[in-house]
Coordinates of C-alpha atoms and ligand atoms in Angstrom, one line a residue:
M112 CA -29.5 -7.7 17.9
I113 CA -29.9 -7.9 14.1
S114 CA -33.5 -7.2 13.2
D115 CA -35.4 -9.5 10.8
R116 CA -36.0 -6.4 8.6
C117 CA -32.3 -5.7 8.3
A118 CA -31.5 -9.3 7.6
R119 CA -34.2 -9.5 4.9
R120 CA -32.8 -6.3 3.3
V121 CA -29.5 -8.1 2.7
S122 CA -30.9 -11.5 1.8
P123 CA -31.1 -13.0 -1.7
P124 CA -32.3 -12.2 -4.3
R125 CA -31.4 -8.6 -3.3
V126 CA -27.9 -9.4 -2.1
V127 CA -26.1 -12.2 -3.8
A128 CA -22.5 -10.7 -4.0
I129 CA -20.5 -8.1 -2.3
E130 CA -21.2 -5.7 -5.2
D131 CA -24.9 -5.8 -4.1
L132 CA -23.9 -4.6 -0.6
R133 CA -21.9 -1.8 -2.3
R134 CA -25.0 -0.7 -4.3
L135 CA -27.1 -0.7 -1.1
A136 CA -24.4 1.3 0.8
R137 CA -24.3 3.8 -2.0
A138 CA -28.1 4.2 -1.8
H139 CA -28.1 4.6 2.0
L140 CA -25.1 6.7 2.8
P141 CA -24.4 10.4 1.9
R142 CA -22.0 10.6 -1.1
V143 CA -19.2 12.0 1.1
V144 CA -19.4 8.9 3.4
F145 CA -19.8 6.3 0.6
D146 CA -16.9 7.8 -1.4
Y147 CA -14.7 7.8 1.7
I148 CA -15.2 4.0 1.8
D149 CA -15.2 3.3 -1.9
G150 CA -12.6 5.7 -3.2
G151 CA -8.8 5.3 -3.7
A152 CA -5.9 7.6 -4.1
E153 CA -5.3 10.0 -7.0
G154 CA -6.2 8.4 -10.4
E155 CA -7.4 5.2 -8.6
V156 CA -5.1 3.1 -10.9
T157 CA -4.0 0.8 -8.0
L158 CA -7.6 0.6 -6.8
A159 CA -8.7 -0.9 -10.2
G160 CA -5.6 -3.0 -10.3
N161 CA -6.3 -4.6 -6.9
R162 CA -9.5 -6.1 -8.3
H163 CA -8.3 -6.9 -11.9
V164 CA -5.2 -8.7 -10.8
F165 CA -7.4 -11.6 -9.5
D166 CA -8.6 -12.1 -13.1
H167 CA -5.0 -12.7 -14.2
V168 CA -4.7 -15.8 -12.0
T169 CA -6.7 -18.7 -13.3
F170 CA -7.6 -22.0 -11.5
R171 CA -6.3 -25.5 -12.4
P172 CA -9.1 -27.7 -11.0
R173 CA -8.9 -31.4 -10.5
H174 CA -12.2 -32.8 -11.6
A175 CA -14.1 -36.0 -10.9
V176 CA -13.1 -35.7 -7.2
A177 CA -15.7 -35.8 -4.5
V178 CA -15.2 -33.2 -1.8
P179 CA -18.2 -33.7 0.5
A180 CA -17.0 -31.3 3.1
V181 CA -14.5 -28.4 3.4
D182 CA -13.4 -27.1 6.7
P183 CA -12.6 -23.4 6.2
A184 CA -11.0 -23.0 9.6
R185 CA -7.5 -21.7 9.8
T186 CA -5.0 -21.0 12.6
V187 CA -3.5 -17.5 12.4
L188 CA -0.9 -16.4 15.0
G189 CA -1.8 -19.4 17.1
T190 CA -5.5 -18.6 17.2
R191 CA -8.0 -21.0 15.5
L192 CA -10.3 -18.9 13.3
A193 CA -13.5 -20.4 11.7
L194 CA -12.4 -19.0 8.3
P195 CA -9.3 -17.5 6.8
I196 CA -10.8 -14.0 6.5
L197 CA -10.2 -11.3 9.1
L198 CA -11.8 -7.9 9.3
A199 CA -9.3 -5.2 8.4
P200 CA -8.9 -1.9 10.3
V201 CA -11.3 0.6 8.8
G202 CA -11.0 4.0 10.3
S203 CA -14.1 6.1 11.2
S204 CA -16.5 3.1 10.8
R205 CA -18.7 4.9 13.2
L206 CA -19.6 7.3 10.4
F207 CA -21.1 4.3 8.4
H208 CA -23.3 3.0 11.2
P209 CA -23.9 3.9 14.9
R210 CA -21.2 2.4 17.0
G211 CA -19.8 0.9 13.8
E212 CA -16.6 -0.5 15.2
E213 CA -18.4 -2.3 18.0
V214 CA -21.0 -3.7 15.6
A215 CA -18.4 -5.0 13.1
A216 CA -16.3 -6.6 15.8
R217 CA -19.4 -8.3 17.3
E218 CA -20.3 -9.8 13.9
A219 CA -16.7 -10.9 13.3
G220 CA -16.8 -12.7 16.7
R221 CA -20.1 -14.3 15.9
A222 CA -18.6 -15.6 12.7
G223 CA -15.7 -17.0 14.6
T224 CA -13.1 -14.6 13.2
A225 CA -10.9 -11.7 14.2
Y226 CA -11.6 -8.0 14.0
I227 CA -8.7 -5.4 13.7
L228 CA -9.6 -2.1 15.3
S229 CA -8.1 1.0 13.8
T230 CA -6.5 3.7 15.9
L231 CA -8.8 6.1 14.1
S232 CA -11.9 4.5 15.6
G233 CA -14.9 6.3 17.1
C234 CA -15.3 3.6 19.8
R235 CA -13.1 2.9 22.8
L236 CA -11.0 -0.1 22.3
E237 CA -12.1 -1.6 25.6
D238 CA -15.8 -1.4 24.5
V239 CA -15.0 -3.0 21.1
K240 CA -13.0 -5.9 22.8
A241 CA -15.7 -6.4 25.4
G242 CA -18.5 -6.5 22.8
S243 CA -16.9 -9.3 20.7
A244 CA -16.8 -13.0 21.4
G245 CA -13.9 -13.3 19.0
P246 CA -10.3 -12.1 18.9
V247 CA -9.7 -8.3 18.6
W248 CA -6.4 -7.0 17.4
Y249 CA -5.3 -3.3 17.6
Q250 CA -4.0 -1.4 14.7
L251 CA -1.5 1.3 15.6
Y252 CA -0.8 4.7 14.1
L253 CA 1.4 7.1 16.1
A254 CA -1.1 10.0 15.7
G255 CA -0.8 12.1 18.9
G256 CA 2.8 11.2 19.4
R257 CA 4.8 8.3 20.9
D258 CA 3.8 8.8 24.5
V259 CA 0.1 8.8 23.6
A260 CA 0.7 5.6 21.5
R261 CA 2.6 4.0 24.4
S262 CA -0.4 4.5 26.7
T263 CA -2.8 3.2 24.1
I264 CA -0.6 0.1 23.6
A265 CA -0.8 -0.5 27.4
R266 CA -4.6 -0.1 27.2
A267 CA -4.8 -2.6 24.3
A268 CA -2.7 -5.1 26.2
A269 CA -4.9 -4.7 29.4
A270 CA -8.1 -5.1 27.4
G271 CA -6.8 -8.4 25.9
C272 CA -6.2 -7.5 22.3
G273 CA -4.5 -10.5 20.7
A274 CA -2.0 -8.7 18.4
L275 CA -0.6 -5.3 17.6
V276 CA -0.8 -4.4 13.9
V277 CA 1.6 -1.6 13.0
T278 CA 0.7 0.2 9.7
I279 CA 3.8 1.4 7.9
D280 CA 2.4 2.9 4.7
T281 CA 0.9 6.2 6.0
P282 CA 3.6 8.8 6.4
V283 CA 0.9 11.2 5.2
A284 CA -2.7 10.6 4.2
G285 CA -3.0 9.8 0.5
L286 CA -4.8 12.2 -1.8
R287 CA -8.3 10.8 -2.2
E288 CA -9.7 13.1 -4.8
R289 CA -13.3 12.1 -4.2
D290 CA -13.1 13.2 -0.6
V291 CA -11.8 16.6 -1.7
R292 CA -14.5 17.0 -4.3
N293 CA -17.2 16.0 -1.8
G294 CA -16.0 18.6 0.7
S295 CA -15.0 16.2 3.4
L296 CA -12.7 18.8 5.1
P297 CA -15.2 21.7 5.0
L298 CA -17.8 19.4 6.3
L299 CA -15.6 18.5 9.2
S300 CA -14.7 22.1 9.9
G301 CA -17.9 22.8 11.9
H302 CA -17.9 26.2 10.1
L303 CA -21.4 26.7 8.7
G304 CA -20.4 29.0 5.8
R305 CA -17.8 26.5 4.6
M306 CA -20.1 23.5 5.1
L307 CA -23.1 25.0 3.4
P308 CA -22.2 24.1 -0.3
F309 CA -21.7 20.4 0.7
L310 CA -24.7 20.0 3.0
P311 CA -27.3 18.9 0.4
Q312 CA -25.6 15.4 0.0
V313 CA -26.0 14.9 3.7
L314 CA -29.6 16.2 3.9
A315 CA -30.5 13.9 1.1
R316 CA -30.0 10.9 3.4
P317 CA -32.3 11.7 6.3
R318 CA -32.3 8.1 7.7
W319 CA -28.6 8.0 7.9
L320 CA -28.5 11.6 9.3
L321 CA -31.0 10.8 12.1
A322 CA -29.0 7.7 13.1
F323 CA -25.7 9.7 13.0
L324 CA -27.1 12.5 15.2
R325 CA -28.6 10.0 17.7
D326 CA -25.1 8.4 17.9
G327 CA -23.7 11.7 19.0
G328 CA -22.8 13.3 15.6
L329 CA -19.2 13.6 14.6
M330 CA -17.1 11.5 16.9
R331 CA -13.7 12.1 18.4
F332 CA -11.0 9.4 18.5
P333 CA -11.2 7.9 22.0
N334 CA -8.1 5.7 21.5
I335 CA -5.9 8.8 21.0
E336 CA -6.1 10.4 24.4
L337 CA -4.3 13.7 24.3
P338 CA -3.0 14.9 27.7
G339 CA -5.1 17.9 28.8
V340 CA -7.4 17.7 25.8
G341 CA -9.0 14.2 25.9
P342 CA -9.9 12.3 22.8
M343 CA -8.4 13.7 19.6
P344 CA -10.8 15.8 17.6
Y345 CA -11.7 14.5 14.2
A346 CA -10.3 17.4 12.2
D347 CA -6.8 17.2 13.6
V348 CA -6.1 13.7 12.3
S349 CA -4.3 14.2 9.0
V350 CA -1.8 16.7 10.6
A351 CA -1.3 14.3 13.5
L352 CA -0.5 11.4 11.1
E353 CA 2.1 13.5 9.3
Q354 CA 3.7 14.6 12.5
A355 CA 4.2 11.0 13.8
T356 CA 5.4 8.9 10.9
V357 CA 6.1 5.3 11.9
T358 CA 9.7 4.4 11.0
W359 CA 11.7 1.2 11.5
D360 CA 13.4 2.9 14.4
D361 CA 10.1 2.8 16.3
F362 CA 10.0 -0.9 16.4
G363 CA 12.4 -1.2 19.2
W364 CA 10.2 0.7 21.7
I365 CA 7.0 -0.8 20.3
R366 CA 8.3 -4.3 20.9
R367 CA 9.3 -3.4 24.4
A368 CA 5.9 -1.8 25.1
W369 CA 3.8 -4.6 23.5
P370 CA 3.9 -8.1 25.0
G371 CA 2.1 -10.0 22.3
P372 CA 2.4 -10.9 18.6
L373 CA 3.5 -8.0 16.3
V374 CA 2.1 -7.7 12.8
V375 CA 3.5 -5.2 10.2
K376 CA 0.9 -4.0 7.7
G377 CA 1.7 -2.4 4.4
V378 CA 4.5 -4.6 3.0
L379 CA 4.8 -4.7 -0.8
T380 CA 8.4 -5.8 -1.4
A381 CA 10.9 -8.4 -0.4
H382 CA 13.0 -5.6 1.1
D383 CA 10.3 -4.5 3.6
A384 CA 9.3 -8.1 4.3
R385 CA 12.9 -8.9 5.4
R386 CA 13.1 -5.7 7.4
A387 CA 9.8 -6.5 9.2
M388 CA 11.1 -9.9 10.1
E389 CA 14.3 -8.3 11.5
E390 CA 12.2 -6.0 13.6
G391 CA 10.4 -9.0 15.2
A392 CA 7.2 -9.2 13.2
Q393 CA 5.4 -12.5 13.6
A394 CA 3.2 -11.8 10.6
I395 CA 3.1 -9.3 7.8
V396 CA 0.2 -8.0 5.8
V397 CA 0.9 -7.6 2.1
S398 CA -1.2 -4.4 1.7
N399 CA -1.4 -1.2 -0.2
H400 CA -3.9 0.2 2.2
G401 CA -6.8 -0.6 -0.2
A402 CA -5.1 1.6 -2.8
R403 CA -5.7 4.7 -0.6
Q404 CA -2.1 5.8 -0.2
L405 CA 0.5 5.7 -3.0
D406 CA -1.3 5.3 -6.3
G407 CA 0.7 3.4 -8.9
V408 CA 2.0 0.7 -6.5
A409 CA 1.5 -3.0 -7.5
P410 CA -1.8 -4.7 -6.8
T411 CA -1.3 -6.7 -3.7
L412 CA -1.8 -10.2 -5.3
R413 CA 1.0 -9.3 -7.8
A414 CA 3.3 -8.4 -4.9
L415 CA 2.5 -11.6 -3.0
P416 CA 4.9 -14.0 -4.8
E417 CA 7.9 -11.8 -4.2
V418 CA 7.1 -11.3 -0.5
A419 CA 6.3 -15.0 0.0
A420 CA 9.7 -16.0 -1.6
A421 CA 11.5 -13.5 0.7
V422 CA 9.7 -14.7 3.8
G423 CA 10.3 -18.4 3.1
G424 CA 7.7 -19.6 5.6
R425 CA 9.5 -17.9 8.6
V426 CA 6.5 -15.7 9.5
E427 CA 2.8 -15.7 8.5
I428 CA 1.7 -13.7 5.5
L429 CA -1.7 -12.1 5.3
L430 CA -2.9 -10.2 2.3
D431 CA -5.6 -7.5 1.7
G432 CA -6.8 -5.4 -1.2
G433 CA -9.6 -6.1 -3.6
V434 CA -10.9 -9.2 -2.0
R435 CA -14.6 -9.4 -2.9
R436 CA -15.2 -13.1 -3.6
G437 CA -14.3 -16.4 -2.0
S438 CA -12.4 -17.3 -5.1
D439 CA -10.1 -14.3 -4.4
V440 CA -9.4 -15.7 -1.0
V441 CA -8.5 -19.1 -2.5
K442 CA -6.1 -17.5 -5.1
A443 CA -4.4 -15.6 -2.3
L444 CA -4.0 -18.8 -0.2
C445 CA -2.6 -20.6 -3.3
L446 CA 0.1 -17.9 -3.7
G447 CA 1.3 -18.1 -0.1
A448 CA -1.1 -16.1 2.1
R449 CA -2.2 -17.8 5.4
A450 CA -5.4 -15.7 5.4
V451 CA -6.8 -12.5 4.0
L452 CA -8.2 -9.3 5.4
I453 CA -11.3 -7.6 4.0
G454 CA -11.9 -3.9 4.3
R455 CA -14.5 -2.5 1.9
A456 CA -16.3 -5.8 1.6
Y457 CA -17.6 -5.6 5.2
A458 CA -17.6 -1.7 5.3
Y459 CA -20.2 -1.7 2.5
G460 CA -22.3 -4.2 4.5
L461 CA -22.0 -2.0 7.6
G462 CA -23.1 1.1 5.7
A463 CA -25.9 -0.8 4.0
A464 CA -27.5 -2.5 6.9
G465 CA -25.3 -2.4 10.1
G466 CA -24.6 -5.7 11.7
A467 CA -26.8 -7.7 9.3
G468 CA -24.7 -6.3 6.4
V469 CA -21.4 -7.3 8.0
A470 CA -22.8 -10.8 8.8
R471 CA -24.0 -11.1 5.2
A472 CA -20.6 -10.0 3.7
I473 CA -18.8 -12.6 5.8
D474 CA -21.4 -15.3 4.9
I475 CA -21.1 -14.5 1.2
L476 CA -17.4 -15.0 1.3
R477 CA -17.5 -18.1 3.5
T478 CA -20.1 -19.8 1.2
D479 CA -18.1 -18.8 -1.9
L480 CA -14.9 -20.1 -0.4
V481 CA -16.3 -23.5 0.3
R482 CA -18.0 -23.8 -3.1
T483 CA -14.7 -22.8 -4.8
M484 CA -12.8 -25.5 -2.9
K485 CA -15.4 -28.1 -4.0
L486 CA -15.3 -27.0 -7.6
L487 CA -11.5 -27.1 -7.5
G488 CA -11.5 -30.6 -6.1
C489 CA -9.5 -29.5 -3.1
P490 CA -10.6 -30.8 0.3
S491 CA -8.5 -28.7 2.6
L492 CA -7.0 -25.2 2.8
D493 CA -3.7 -26.8 3.8
A494 CA -3.5 -28.5 0.4
L495 CA -3.7 -25.2 -1.5
D496 CA -0.5 -24.1 -3.2
C497 CA 0.6 -22.7 -6.5
S498 CA -0.1 -26.0 -8.3
W499 CA -3.8 -25.1 -8.2
V500 CA -3.4 -21.9 -10.3
D501 CA -1.7 -20.5 -13.4
I502 CA 0.0 -17.1 -13.0
P503 CA 1.2 -14.9 -15.9
A504 CA 4.6 -15.9 -17.1
D505 CA 6.3 -12.6 -16.0
W506 CA 5.2 -13.0 -12.4
A507 CA 7.8 -15.6 -11.7
D508 CA 10.7 -13.2 -12.3
R509 CA 10.9 -11.8 -8.7
A510 CA 9.5 -14.9 -7.0
T511 CA 12.9 -16.6 -6.8
Ligands
FMN703 C1 -12.6 3.5 4.6 C2 -11.3 2.9 4.9 C3 -10.6 3.2 6.0 C4 -9.4 2.6 6.3 N1 -8.7 2.9 7.5 C5 -7.6 2.3 7.8 C6 -6.9 2.5 9.0 O1 -7.4 3.3 9.9 N2 -5.8 1.9 9.3 C7 -5.2 0.9 8.4 O2 -4.2 0.4 8.7 N3 -5.9 0.7 7.2 C8 -7.0 1.3 6.9 N4 -7.6 1.0 5.8 C9 -7.1 0.0 4.9 C10 -7.7 -1.4 5.2 O3 -7.2 -1.8 6.5 C11 -7.3 -2.5 4.2 O4 -5.9 -2.5 4.0 C12 -8.0 -2.3 2.9 O5 -9.3 -1.8 3.1 C13 -8.0 -3.5 2.1 O6 -8.5 -3.3 0.8 P1 -10.1 -3.6 0.4 O7 -10.9 -2.5 1.0 O8 -10.1 -3.6 -1.0 O9 -10.5 -4.9 1.1 C14 -8.9 1.6 5.5 C15 -9.6 1.2 4.3 C16 -10.8 1.8 4.1 C17 -11.6 1.4 2.9

């Protein structure tokens, strides 16, 4: 249950926008954990771009129109969600808060939306699914190999996960320079001598440290069950990702193993959108992994018109990257997204105040979204299209 104290901690006037949750998360988490959430790859050029690109799209409101009520509900892959905002897969959420994935999924369910569980989760997928009243989808990496992935897919199907989300943009982990500078690898090594220089940042956050230790300390990955070993140890993960790159050739066996809807996450071009459709995707996620992989790729909102034109309404398009306001959601819907995913927006909330922080992040975005629709003079999400926005002139070039 969310305590009143936690709920108060994230109420106005302290928390008005997602940025306020970010500030609280920074104050509560050790630097190495906060920067793991907040940081991007290399020079963080795409990270900044994912945010700034929303400023380049401006609204064209229709004034003097009464919009007494706006229903933010939306059907995604046949499931009615209370709002067009899903919780993206965020690996290692258990580092941000005890049983972090279960807590975030529970809050998504309470808000009437879906939670996507990362392969790199510290909680068992069965527990996450059972703990949420809403839809839970499973995000797939092939870490641990194809046989291990096949058995996890069977577990996800048996547990009742509603869709399989295959991430295609992670042939290796991106270089997140903040993680290296903060000593994330030495800290994971368990070798005291190597950990020592980096320990002060952890000791400086005793409240977090106590909760982390009570939750069992550094978790393993219970959804990657290695034969003869058990759950994959944390430190092995980057090597494991590199050894098991997802390629288009994998989609044949994945489709045979998974009985439900298939989603391809990490599409940035018309080429990959067409390929994903050929491989049987029912939805694609326009995503650059929150700018954590290849730095220098397009901000996702910029890539959306090209992908939407290629898809031509044949499959559903979701978008993530930089969504921090309800107005960002509306802009993405205007340019062709059916819904968006949020990553950091709820991860900051989880780090700042557990379930109360996740609930507050969702509430901020829902309230923003409804207000934006009223200010626009648009009564329904279904009425949103590119006539409600202006886009920079050169954006049209690939959108045909
Ligand atoms: C800390 C962190 C961990 C992530 N882990 C995963 C993951 O395990 N699998 C995945 O497909 N995407 C992962 N992502 C990417 C998110 O699913 C999503 O694409 C991204 O966060 C969207 O950008 P935003 O954070 O600006 O909302 C991660 C993102 C963050 C911030």
